[in-house]
């Protein structure tokens, strides 16, 4: 009988399956690493989506700030600042920025912004006239200069949203200009 292709079977007791156990452990480690990497990729994808959504909300709010500043530049009188429709006088309490923003307490941005779920809205509060006769204003010591005489100051508060209403950016800025009497 030809025994060239046959394996000796008498050595079965010394084989304990160590190669199989080591192979399964390595396979388990590779699987855990693969699942962990996939999990990290999903988390990073969510983070990037949220960052993008926040940037869209910020850009929408910035656009509304520019519109509000243009509105302030276009007015000839502060008589409309009576606490309604988003225009607050010096004696009016401004609504909470975390509260509702609707037509009764804010102004909707008139332009078109792609990617936002809701158009940004803004509120303008008349702070009063500043200058030599009524004192001076220096907000945050920016530039160390005082307002010139006859400057009427306004506080602009804007709320912008991103591609979902869950991403909200609220900006607040101060703006001043001379209003002829």
mmCIF file of C-alpha atoms in Angstrom, residues 56-68 101-102 106-123 157-162 165 167-171:
data_model
loop_
_atom_site.group_PDB
_atom_site.id
_atom_site.type_symbol
_atom_site.label_atom_id
_atom_site.label_comp_id
_atom_site.label_asym_id
_atom_site.label_seq_id
_atom_site.Cartn_x
_atom_site.Cartn_y
_atom_site.Cartn_z
ATOM 1 C CA UNK A 56 -26.155 77.994 8.244
ATOM 2 C CA UNK A 57 -27.988 79.393 11.279
ATOM 3 C CA UNK A 58 -25.159 81.852 11.947
ATOM 4 C CA UNK A 59 -25.115 83.054 8.333
ATOM 5 C CA UNK A 60 -28.893 83.500 8.398
ATOM 6 C CA UNK A 61 -28.640 85.536 11.604
ATOM 7 C CA UNK A 62 -25.837 87.660 10.116
ATOM 8 C CA UNK A 63 -27.992 88.420 7.066
ATOM 9 C CA UNK A 64 -30.839 89.526 9.359
ATOM 10 C CA UNK A 65 -28.437 91.773 11.331
ATOM 11 C CA UNK A 66 -27.495 93.537 8.084
ATOM 12 C CA UNK A 67 -31.160 93.994 7.198
ATOM 13 C CA UNK A 68 -31.928 95.390 10.660
ATOM 14 C CA UNK A 101 -40.461 84.960 17.950
ATOM 15 C CA UNK A 102 -43.552 85.869 15.926
ATOM 16 C CA UNK A 106 -40.205 90.554 15.819
ATOM 17 C CA UNK A 107 -39.661 91.303 12.150
ATOM 18 C CA UNK A 108 -39.114 88.540 9.604
ATOM 19 C CA UNK A 109 -36.098 88.758 7.318
ATOM 20 C CA UNK A 110 -37.330 89.806 3.878
ATOM 21 C CA UNK A 111 -34.616 88.158 1.781
ATOM 22 C CA UNK A 112 -34.197 84.580 0.637
ATOM 23 C CA UNK A 113 -31.746 82.230 2.341
ATOM 24 C CA UNK A 114 -31.370 78.706 1.046
ATOM 25 C CA UNK A 115 -30.980 75.852 3.489
ATOM 26 C CA UNK A 116 -32.851 77.329 6.466
ATOM 27 C CA UNK A 117 -36.012 75.806 7.867
ATOM 28 C CA UNK A 118 -37.372 79.122 9.168
ATOM 29 C CA UNK A 119 -36.472 82.637 8.073
ATOM 30 C CA UNK A 120 -34.508 84.606 10.659
ATOM 31 C CA UNK A 121 -36.287 87.254 12.715
ATOM 32 C CA UNK A 122 -35.027 90.373 14.448
ATOM 33 C CA UNK A 123 -35.966 92.883 17.133
ATOM 34 C CA UNK A 157 -31.275 91.066 18.547
ATOM 35 C CA UNK A 158 -31.532 88.401 15.850
ATOM 36 C CA UNK A 159 -32.557 84.743 15.884
ATOM 37 C CA UNK A 160 -31.510 82.487 13.013
ATOM 38 C CA UNK A 161 -32.108 78.785 12.438
ATOM 39 C CA UNK A 162 -30.280 76.228 10.344
ATOM 40 C CA UNK A 165 -35.338 74.437 13.974
ATOM 41 C CA UNK A 167 -30.095 74.637 15.459
ATOM 42 C CA UNK A 168 -30.561 78.186 16.764
ATOM 43 C CA UNK A 169 -28.172 81.140 16.797
ATOM 44 C CA UNK A 170 -29.056 84.359 18.630
ATOM 45 C CA UNK A 171 -26.913 87.410 17.875
#
